[in-house]
Structure formats: C-alpha cells, structure tokens
Short mmCIF file of C-alpha atoms in Angstrom, two decimals:
data_model
loop_
_atom_site.label_atom_id
_atom_site.label_comp_id
_atom_site.label_asym_id
_atom_site.label_seq_id
_atom_site.Cartn_x
_atom_site.Cartn_y
_atom_site.Cartn_z
CA MET I 415 -34.34 -24.41 1.16
CA ALA I 416 -32.51 -24.97 4.38
CA THR I 417 -33.38 -22.83 7.32
CA SER I 418 -31.29 -21.93 10.36
CA LYS I 419 -32.26 -22.81 13.65
CA SER I 420 -32.75 -20.20 16.54
CA SER I 421 -30.84 -20.75 19.78
CA PRO I 422 -32.98 -20.82 22.95
CA ASP I 423 -31.86 -17.40 23.66
CA GLN I 424 -33.08 -16.16 20.37
CA GLU I 425 -36.37 -17.89 20.75
CA SER I 426 -36.96 -16.26 24.01
CA GLU I 427 -36.16 -12.85 22.59
CA LEU I 428 -38.52 -13.32 19.79
CA ASN I 429 -41.33 -14.24 22.09
CA GLN I 430 -40.77 -11.01 24.12
CA GLU I 431 -41.46 -7.43 22.86
CA PHE I 432 -38.26 -5.70 22.63
CA LYS I 433 -38.30 -2.25 24.29
CA ALA I 434 -36.02 0.25 23.16
CA HIS I 435 -34.28 2.63 25.63
CA VAL I 436 -35.33 6.31 25.28
CA PHE I 437 -32.60 8.74 26.31
CA SER I 438 -34.26 11.51 28.52
CA SER I 439 -31.60 14.04 27.58
CA SER I 440 -28.57 14.77 25.62
CA SER I 441 -26.40 14.69 28.86
CA GLU I 442 -27.60 11.13 29.56
CA LEU I 443 -26.65 10.04 25.83
CA LEU I 444 -23.20 11.87 26.06
CA GLU I 445 -22.47 9.99 29.48
CA LYS I 446 -23.26 6.73 27.80
CA LEU I 447 -20.80 7.48 24.80
CA HIS I 448 -18.24 8.40 27.17
CA GLU I 449 -18.45 5.08 29.05
CA LYS I 450 -17.75 3.38 25.67
CA TRP I 451 -14.67 5.60 24.88
CA ASN I 452 -13.36 5.52 28.57
CA SER I 453 -13.11 1.72 28.11
CA VAL I 454 -10.73 1.53 25.34
CA GLU I 455 -6.91 1.50 26.03
CA ARG I 456 -6.20 4.24 23.43
CA ILE I 457 -8.56 6.44 21.83
CA PRO I 458 -7.89 5.72 17.84
CA TYR I 459 -9.19 9.21 16.78
CA PRO I 460 -7.44 12.08 18.58
CA ALA I 461 -9.04 15.02 16.60
CA MET I 462 -11.73 15.75 14.00
CA TYR I 463 -12.69 18.75 12.21
CA SER I 464 -16.34 19.48 11.07
CA SER I 465 -17.53 22.42 8.96
CA ILE I 466 -21.04 21.89 10.55
CA TYR I 467 -19.66 22.30 14.08
CA GLY I 468 -17.27 24.98 12.72
CA GLY I 469 -14.12 23.80 14.50
CA ILE I 470 -12.06 21.01 15.77
CA ILE I 471 -13.34 18.46 18.14
CA LEU I 472 -11.18 16.35 20.53
CA ASP I 473 -13.84 14.35 22.35
CA PRO I 474 -14.46 11.13 20.10
CA ALA I 475 -18.11 10.98 21.52
CA MET I 476 -18.91 14.07 19.54
CA MET I 477 -17.12 12.95 16.48
CA VAL I 478 -20.42 12.51 14.42
CA ILE I 479 -21.98 13.30 11.04
CA PRO I 480 -25.54 14.15 10.85
CA ILE I 481 -28.01 11.15 9.84
CA ASP I 482 -29.50 13.47 6.90
CA ASP I 483 -26.13 14.42 5.56
CA HIS I 484 -26.38 13.31 1.80
CA MET I 485 -22.96 11.42 2.01
CA VAL I 486 -24.51 9.27 4.59
CA HIS I 487 -27.93 8.16 2.76
CA ARG I 488 -27.22 8.90 -0.76
CA GLY I 489 -23.36 8.48 -1.09
CA HIS I 490 -22.97 12.04 -2.38
CA GLY I 491 -19.54 12.72 -1.11
CA VAL I 492 -15.84 12.35 -1.91
CA PHE I 493 -12.72 11.68 0.37
CA ASP I 494 -8.99 11.49 0.24
CA THR I 495 -6.17 10.57 2.76
CA ALA I 496 -2.79 11.81 3.55
CA ILE I 497 0.08 10.02 5.48
CA LEU I 498 1.33 11.42 8.93
CA LEU I 499 4.93 10.13 9.46
CA ASP I 500 7.45 11.13 11.96
CA GLY I 501 5.55 14.32 12.31
CA TYR I 502 5.34 15.03 8.65
CA LEU I 503 2.48 15.11 6.33
CA TYR I 504 3.61 13.28 3.22
CA GLU I 505 2.16 14.37 -0.18
CA LEU I 506 -0.59 16.49 1.21
CA ASP I 507 -0.85 18.91 -1.74
CA ALA I 508 -1.07 16.01 -4.37
CA HIS I 509 -3.98 14.36 -2.31
CA LEU I 510 -5.61 17.70 -1.91
CA ASP I 511 -5.45 18.48 -5.48
CA ARG I 512 -7.12 14.96 -6.36
CA PHE I 513 -9.72 15.55 -3.56
CA LEU I 514 -10.90 18.64 -5.31
CA ARG I 515 -10.85 17.17 -8.66
CA SER I 516 -13.26 14.37 -7.39
CA ALA I 517 -15.48 16.97 -5.73
CA SER I 518 -15.79 18.82 -9.03
CA LYS I 519 -16.80 15.62 -10.78
CA ALA I 520 -19.22 15.02 -8.03
CA LYS I 521 -20.59 18.48 -8.29
CA ILE I 522 -19.74 19.37 -4.69
CA VAL I 523 -18.55 22.92 -3.99
CA SER I 524 -16.31 23.21 -0.98
CA PRO I 525 -17.41 25.26 2.01
CA HIS I 526 -13.75 26.46 2.19
CA SER I 527 -11.20 27.62 -0.20
CA ARG I 528 -8.20 25.39 -1.05
CA SER I 529 -5.92 27.28 1.14
CA ALA I 530 -8.25 27.25 4.04
CA LEU I 531 -8.80 23.48 3.56
CA ARG I 532 -4.88 22.95 3.62
CA SER I 533 -4.73 25.15 6.73
CA ILE I 534 -7.41 23.18 8.58
CA LEU I 535 -5.64 20.00 7.84
CA ILE I 536 -2.34 21.09 9.10
CA GLN I 537 -3.95 22.76 12.23
CA LEU I 538 -5.83 19.48 12.86
CA ALA I 539 -2.74 17.49 12.57
CA ALA I 540 -1.06 19.68 15.19
CA VAL I 541 -3.74 19.70 17.52
CA SER I 542 -4.08 15.81 17.42
CA LYS I 543 -0.36 15.52 18.54
CA CYS I 544 -0.27 12.24 16.34
CA ARG I 545 3.10 11.77 14.75
CA LYS I 546 2.33 8.66 12.92
CA GLY I 547 -1.22 7.80 11.39
CA THR I 548 -3.42 8.96 8.69
CA LEU I 549 -5.26 12.10 8.10
CA ARG I 550 -8.72 11.52 6.20
CA TYR I 551 -11.06 13.88 5.00
CA TRP I 552 -14.43 14.23 3.15
CA LEU I 553 -16.38 16.71 1.19
CA SER I 554 -20.11 16.16 1.30
CA ALA I 555 -23.30 17.67 -0.34
CA GLY I 556 -24.11 18.25 3.26
CA PRO I 557 -27.05 17.71 5.61
CA GLY I 558 -30.52 19.07 4.83
CA ASP I 559 -33.07 16.11 4.00
CA PHE I 560 -33.39 12.62 2.82
CA LEU I 561 -34.09 13.51 -0.93
CA LEU I 562 -31.84 12.76 -3.99
CA SER I 563 -31.07 16.31 -4.84
CA PRO I 564 -28.89 18.38 -2.73
CA ALA I 565 -31.25 21.40 -3.38
CA GLY I 566 -32.52 21.20 0.17
CA CYS I 567 -28.96 21.14 1.70
CA PRO I 568 -28.22 24.57 2.99
CA THR I 569 -24.47 24.10 2.68
CA SER I 570 -22.01 21.41 1.78
CA ALA I 571 -19.85 19.98 4.51
CA PHE I 572 -16.06 19.25 5.12
CA TYR I 573 -15.10 16.75 7.69
CA ALA I 574 -11.66 15.58 8.52
CA VAL I 575 -10.23 13.09 11.12
CA VAL I 576 -6.87 12.09 12.37
CA ILE I 577 -6.20 8.28 12.98
CA TYR I 578 -3.68 6.68 14.84
CA GLU I 579 -2.10 4.00 12.45
CA ASP I 580 1.03 2.07 12.81
CA PHE I 581 2.21 1.03 9.43
CA GLU I 582 5.77 -0.17 8.35
CA GLN I 583 7.48 -0.85 5.01
CA CYS I 584 5.95 -4.14 3.67
CA LYS I 585 8.44 -6.76 2.97
CA GLU I 586 6.42 -9.91 2.95
CA GLY I 587 4.53 -11.06 -0.11
CA VAL I 588 0.77 -11.74 -0.39
CA LYS I 589 -1.65 -13.68 -2.53
CA VAL I 590 -4.21 -12.12 -4.73
CA ILE I 591 -7.29 -13.67 -6.92
CA THR I 592 -9.12 -12.15 -9.84
CA SER I 593 -12.28 -10.26 -8.75
CA SER I 594 -15.60 -11.42 -9.91
CA VAL I 595 -17.29 -8.36 -8.52
CA PRO I 596 -17.76 -5.82 -11.45
CA MET I 597 -15.40 -2.98 -11.18
CA LYS I 598 -17.06 0.68 -11.36
CA PRO I 599 -17.97 2.53 -14.53
CA ILE I 600 -15.24 5.01 -15.50
CA ILE I 601 -17.02 8.00 -13.99
CA PHE I 602 -16.89 6.59 -10.53
CA ALA I 603 -13.57 4.67 -10.81
CA THR I 604 -11.69 7.92 -11.56
CA MET I 605 -13.08 9.93 -8.67
CA LYS I 606 -12.38 8.91 -4.92
CA ASN I 607 -16.08 8.81 -3.91
CA VAL I 608 -17.67 7.40 -1.06
CA ASN I 609 -19.39 4.63 -2.83
CA TYR I 610 -17.03 1.72 -1.84
CA LEU I 611 -19.50 -1.29 -1.84
CA PRO I 612 -17.95 -2.81 -4.90
CA ASN I 613 -14.60 -2.26 -3.38
CA VAL I 614 -15.64 -4.01 -0.02
CA LEU I 615 -17.24 -6.79 -1.59
CA SER I 616 -14.13 -7.47 -3.79
CA LYS I 617 -11.98 -7.43 -0.61
CA LEU I 618 -14.38 -9.97 1.23
CA GLU I 619 -14.37 -12.16 -1.83
CA ALA I 620 -10.45 -12.29 -1.58
CA GLU I 621 -10.52 -12.81 2.13
CA GLU I 622 -13.00 -15.72 1.91
CA LYS I 623 -10.61 -17.41 -0.48
CA GLY I 624 -7.45 -16.99 1.68
CA ALA I 625 -6.13 -14.13 -0.37
CA PHE I 626 -5.18 -10.40 0.58
CA ALA I 627 -7.05 -8.71 -2.20
CA ALA I 628 -8.51 -9.15 -5.71
CA ILE I 629 -7.49 -7.76 -8.90
CA TRP I 630 -10.14 -5.95 -11.16
CA ILE I 631 -10.05 -6.76 -14.92
CA ASP I 632 -11.77 -4.17 -17.19
CA GLU I 633 -14.24 -4.95 -19.83
CA GLU I 634 -11.60 -5.15 -22.68
CA GLY I 635 -9.66 -7.77 -20.58
CA TYR I 636 -6.92 -5.32 -19.42
CA ILE I 637 -5.65 -5.08 -15.64
CA ALA I 638 -7.19 -2.28 -13.90
CA GLU I 639 -6.63 -1.99 -9.92
CA GLY I 640 -6.97 -3.46 -6.55
CA PRO I 641 -9.91 -2.68 -4.12
CA ASN I 642 -8.18 0.54 -2.84
CA VAL I 643 -4.64 0.27 -4.58
CA ASN I 644 -2.96 0.45 -7.71
CA VAL I 645 -0.97 -2.40 -9.13
CA ALA I 646 2.42 -2.38 -10.84
CA PHE I 647 4.62 -5.15 -12.68
CA ILE I 648 8.05 -5.86 -13.43
CA THR I 649 8.49 -7.72 -16.89
CA HIS I 650 11.21 -10.28 -17.49
CA LYS I 651 12.95 -7.47 -19.61
CA LYS I 652 13.11 -5.43 -16.24
CA GLU I 653 10.59 -2.73 -17.24
CA LEU I 654 8.24 -1.27 -14.78
CA ILE I 655 4.56 -1.00 -15.98
CA LEU I 656 1.61 0.26 -14.34
CA PRO I 657 -1.98 0.26 -16.09
CA LYS I 658 -3.15 3.54 -17.65
CA PHE I 659 -5.07 5.66 -15.33
CA ASP I 660 -7.88 6.49 -17.99
CA LYS I 661 -10.25 4.05 -16.24
CA ILE I 662 -9.19 3.77 -12.69
CA LEU I 663 -8.14 6.20 -9.80
CA SER I 664 -4.79 7.79 -10.36
CA GLY I 665 -3.00 6.84 -7.23
CA CYS I 666 -0.76 9.72 -5.83
CA THR I 667 1.70 6.99 -4.50
CA ALA I 668 1.85 5.37 -7.91
CA LEU I 669 2.20 8.69 -9.61
CA ARG I 670 5.17 9.30 -7.31
CA LEU I 671 6.47 5.97 -7.95
CA LEU I 672 6.65 6.89 -11.53
CA GLU I 673 8.72 9.88 -10.72
CA LEU I 674 11.08 8.09 -8.52
CA ALA I 675 11.61 4.76 -10.56
CA PRO I 676 14.00 6.20 -13.32
CA LYS I 677 16.53 6.28 -10.73
CA LEU I 678 16.67 2.55 -11.18
CA VAL I 679 16.71 2.99 -14.83
CA GLU I 680 19.90 5.38 -14.35
CA GLN I 681 21.51 2.61 -12.29
CA GLY I 682 20.92 -0.03 -14.80
CA ARG I 683 18.61 -1.95 -12.72
CA LEU I 684 15.28 -1.11 -14.55
CA THR I 685 15.26 -0.96 -18.54
CA GLY I 686 12.40 1.56 -18.39
CA VAL I 687 9.34 2.88 -16.77
CA LYS I 688 5.89 3.42 -18.21
CA THR I 689 2.01 3.17 -18.15
CA GLY I 690 0.21 0.84 -20.69
CA ASP I 691 -2.49 -1.77 -21.17
CA LEU I 692 -1.63 -5.22 -19.90
CA THR I 693 -3.52 -8.46 -20.68
CA VAL I 694 -4.22 -11.02 -17.85
CA GLU I 695 -1.94 -13.48 -19.67
CA GLU I 696 0.90 -10.74 -19.63
CA ALA I 697 0.31 -9.70 -16.15
CA LYS I 698 0.37 -13.30 -14.61
CA GLY I 699 3.38 -13.96 -16.81
CA ALA I 700 5.42 -11.04 -15.05
CA ALA I 701 8.54 -11.52 -13.28
CA GLU I 702 7.41 -9.33 -10.20
CA MET I 703 4.10 -8.07 -9.22
CA MET I 704 3.07 -5.47 -6.40
CA PHE I 705 0.30 -3.23 -4.89
CA VAL I 706 1.03 0.60 -4.61
CA GLY I 707 -0.70 2.60 -2.15
CA SER I 708 -0.24 5.39 0.64
CA THR I 709 0.49 3.30 3.75
CA LEU I 710 2.33 0.28 1.98
CA PRO I 711 3.92 2.05 0.16
CA ILE I 712 4.58 -1.16 -1.94
CA LEU I 713 3.23 -4.62 -0.99
CA PRO I 714 4.82 -7.55 -2.93
CA ILE I 715 2.58 -9.92 -4.64
CA ILE I 716 3.79 -13.52 -4.87
CA ALA I 717 0.74 -15.55 -6.13
CA TRP I 718 -2.14 -14.85 -8.19
CA ASP I 719 -5.34 -17.37 -8.51
CA GLU I 720 -2.92 -19.86 -6.66
CA LYS I 721 -0.17 -19.63 -9.36
CA PRO I 722 3.02 -18.09 -8.45
CA ILE I 723 4.37 -14.66 -9.85
CA GLY I 724 7.75 -15.08 -11.29
CA ASP I 725 9.50 -17.53 -8.61
CA GLY I 726 6.82 -17.06 -6.09
CA LYS I 727 9.27 -14.90 -3.93
CA VAL I 728 9.28 -11.32 -3.07
CA GLY I 729 11.13 -9.59 -6.03
CA GLU I 730 14.57 -7.54 -5.66
CA LEU I 731 13.30 -4.79 -7.79
CA THR I 732 9.90 -4.72 -6.05
CA MET I 733 11.90 -4.08 -2.85
CA ALA I 734 14.19 -1.62 -4.53
CA LEU I 735 11.27 0.49 -5.47
CA SER I 736 9.61 0.13 -2.20
CA ASP I 737 13.05 1.39 -0.66
CA LEU I 738 12.84 4.52 -3.01
CA LEU I 739 9.19 5.35 -1.97
CA TRP I 740 10.00 4.68 1.92
CA GLU I 741 12.96 6.95 1.86
CA ASP I 742 10.85 9.63 0.00
CA MET I 743 8.36 9.37 2.83
CA VAL I 744 10.67 9.66 5.67
CA ALA I 745 13.36 12.05 4.21
CA GLY I 746 12.07 13.28 1.09
CA PRO I 747 12.07 16.79 -0.36
CA ASP I 748 10.05 19.66 1.15
CA THR I 749 7.83 19.60 -1.85
CA GLN I 750 6.59 16.20 -0.54
CA ARG I 751 6.85 16.50 3.40
CA ILE I 752 5.18 19.25 5.26
CA PRO I 753 6.39 19.45 8.96
CA VAL I 754 3.24 19.66 11.41
CA PRO I 755 3.58 22.75 13.84
CA TYR I 756 2.99 20.89 17.06
CA GLU I 757 2.52 23.03 19.97
#
C-alpha cells in the first residue's frame, strides 16, 4: 500500500506537542469571532432566529447551534428553504407546509404554531433588510444530551437564517452523470431531513467527473431525482414528464411547474403535462432535459454520461418553461409572493 510523505513542516509539528489555546472568558472568545467576521467584505448572513435564544440575532458571531442539539450529532432534524427575490418571499406557504409534513414524519413537534413560524420568518426577512437571497429554516429535536432518544431534550428547537445569495435565471446547459451513490430509502427521501451525506457524495462524484450533478435511479430502474433538485423531461412528442413523487421529495418548484406548464399546452407548444415512471433508456432518449429547483428555477441539461440530450443544446421548450417560472417568481400572484414589510 502506498503511503504519503509528510512535509518538513508537518514532521516538525508531529515532533512537537500541540498545545490548544484555552479561552479565559466568553468575551475573549467573542472578540476572536468578531475578528473573523470583521475581515470579510460582506457578512453573508444578516440575521438569524433561534428559539433557544428566544429571538433574532444580528451578530454573525452569535449565530450558533448548541453542540448537544440532536440535529447536530444525530441528524434528528428537518429543514426547508424559501426564496427572497426583489423584496418578496416566494412560495413561503408551500415550503412551510412541506416543512411541517417533514417534521411530522421525523416525529418533531414544533415549539411554535404554524402561524407563529410564518410570522417569525417574515419578521426575520424584514429585519435582515435582504432583498435577494434565501431564507433557510430548521426544526430540531433540540439540545439536551448526546443520546439517541430525544427524551432528554427539554424542548424542540426552531432555527432560521437569511442568506445573501445572488441568483439569476439559468440559461446555460450543464452535464450530468448517473450516480453510483445509493439513493435514500423512501421514508427519508420523501422528507426534507438534514441527513444529506448521500446527496453530498453524489454531488462530489459528479464534480470529480467534470459534471454539474448526478441523477439517481431507483431500485426498479426508474429515474428518481438529482442531489437537491427534481428532474424533468420533454419527449420527442413534446410532452413534459416529471418522475412521480412517491419515492422522492415533492419539490415545491416542480409542483408549481406542473401548475404553470399547461399554459404551453394551451398555446400548442406542449402536447401534455404529467408525472410518471421513466426508464433510463426513455430518459436519455428525451428531446430535452432539465433540473427544477428553487433558485434555478430551471437548469437545462445538455449531456448525460457524456452523451448529448437531444441535439446537445439548450432546448427551446426548456427555456419557455423557465420563463414561466421566472415570471411567476418576479411578478406572480399574491398567493405565491409575500411582500416583506421592511422598516
């Protein structure tokens, strides 16, 4: 077995006893953390809410989660994300409903009611003054101990953070591969939980092969989803098909796409819109292919396992669907867009 050689500096360090610094006070630690954040050009997280603190935090040095929180050391937590675009929260209610469905499957009871959670998220967005970014939030079994059972946790915990993020409508195509990383069992795949190691490994596998992301195939040989996005196809008969949501996460953006796409049927550009099972052969033989997700909202896919999808170019119908979703994000109905009450 080959062994890696240590550099002279590493060998010198190995020959010395490493001495960890002991912070003498919380104020010294806070000063150290402030040094870190003061060195960045722009603080990426303008505001956080923590039910453990009982309020909103504006100091990034204090945006922390207890180490004994069961979401941290046991993965007992769920999360979701809403988009902030032009001062509006897009599809907050759809994401919040899925969030609470995930929490129910994970057997986590929220410390706040649904209406309180919604109010907190809107207030957090307003206080952050962020007009374009993401609002990510978690429900955890809570802090308490390092055991498996949450019985020792006094209460569950709710965390949320606003993240500055500059995203635009995607117009360039990407390449994908077939993932060799096993996809999650149905119970975990259909809830948006924090156990994302399979997703991470799938994404890394793709990047190592020069691709953007990987596609999961289920045990029956049908197309499932990407690492954190849904996938959709246009057949040569101009029909939009998305994999059924019985074994994968029901993407809020994907569901909205299914609501909006019939407009192209009315225009005669699509022949139909549906969900169904697709084999790898059928999927790779599609005329067009795309990822569907919150910040994209659609990302064209032009090659899979080094073979072109259709003519290997960004599809016309893919961009027409992207335009429908982007228009919904920037100027959609009040049911989809909530104005943030900035002060």
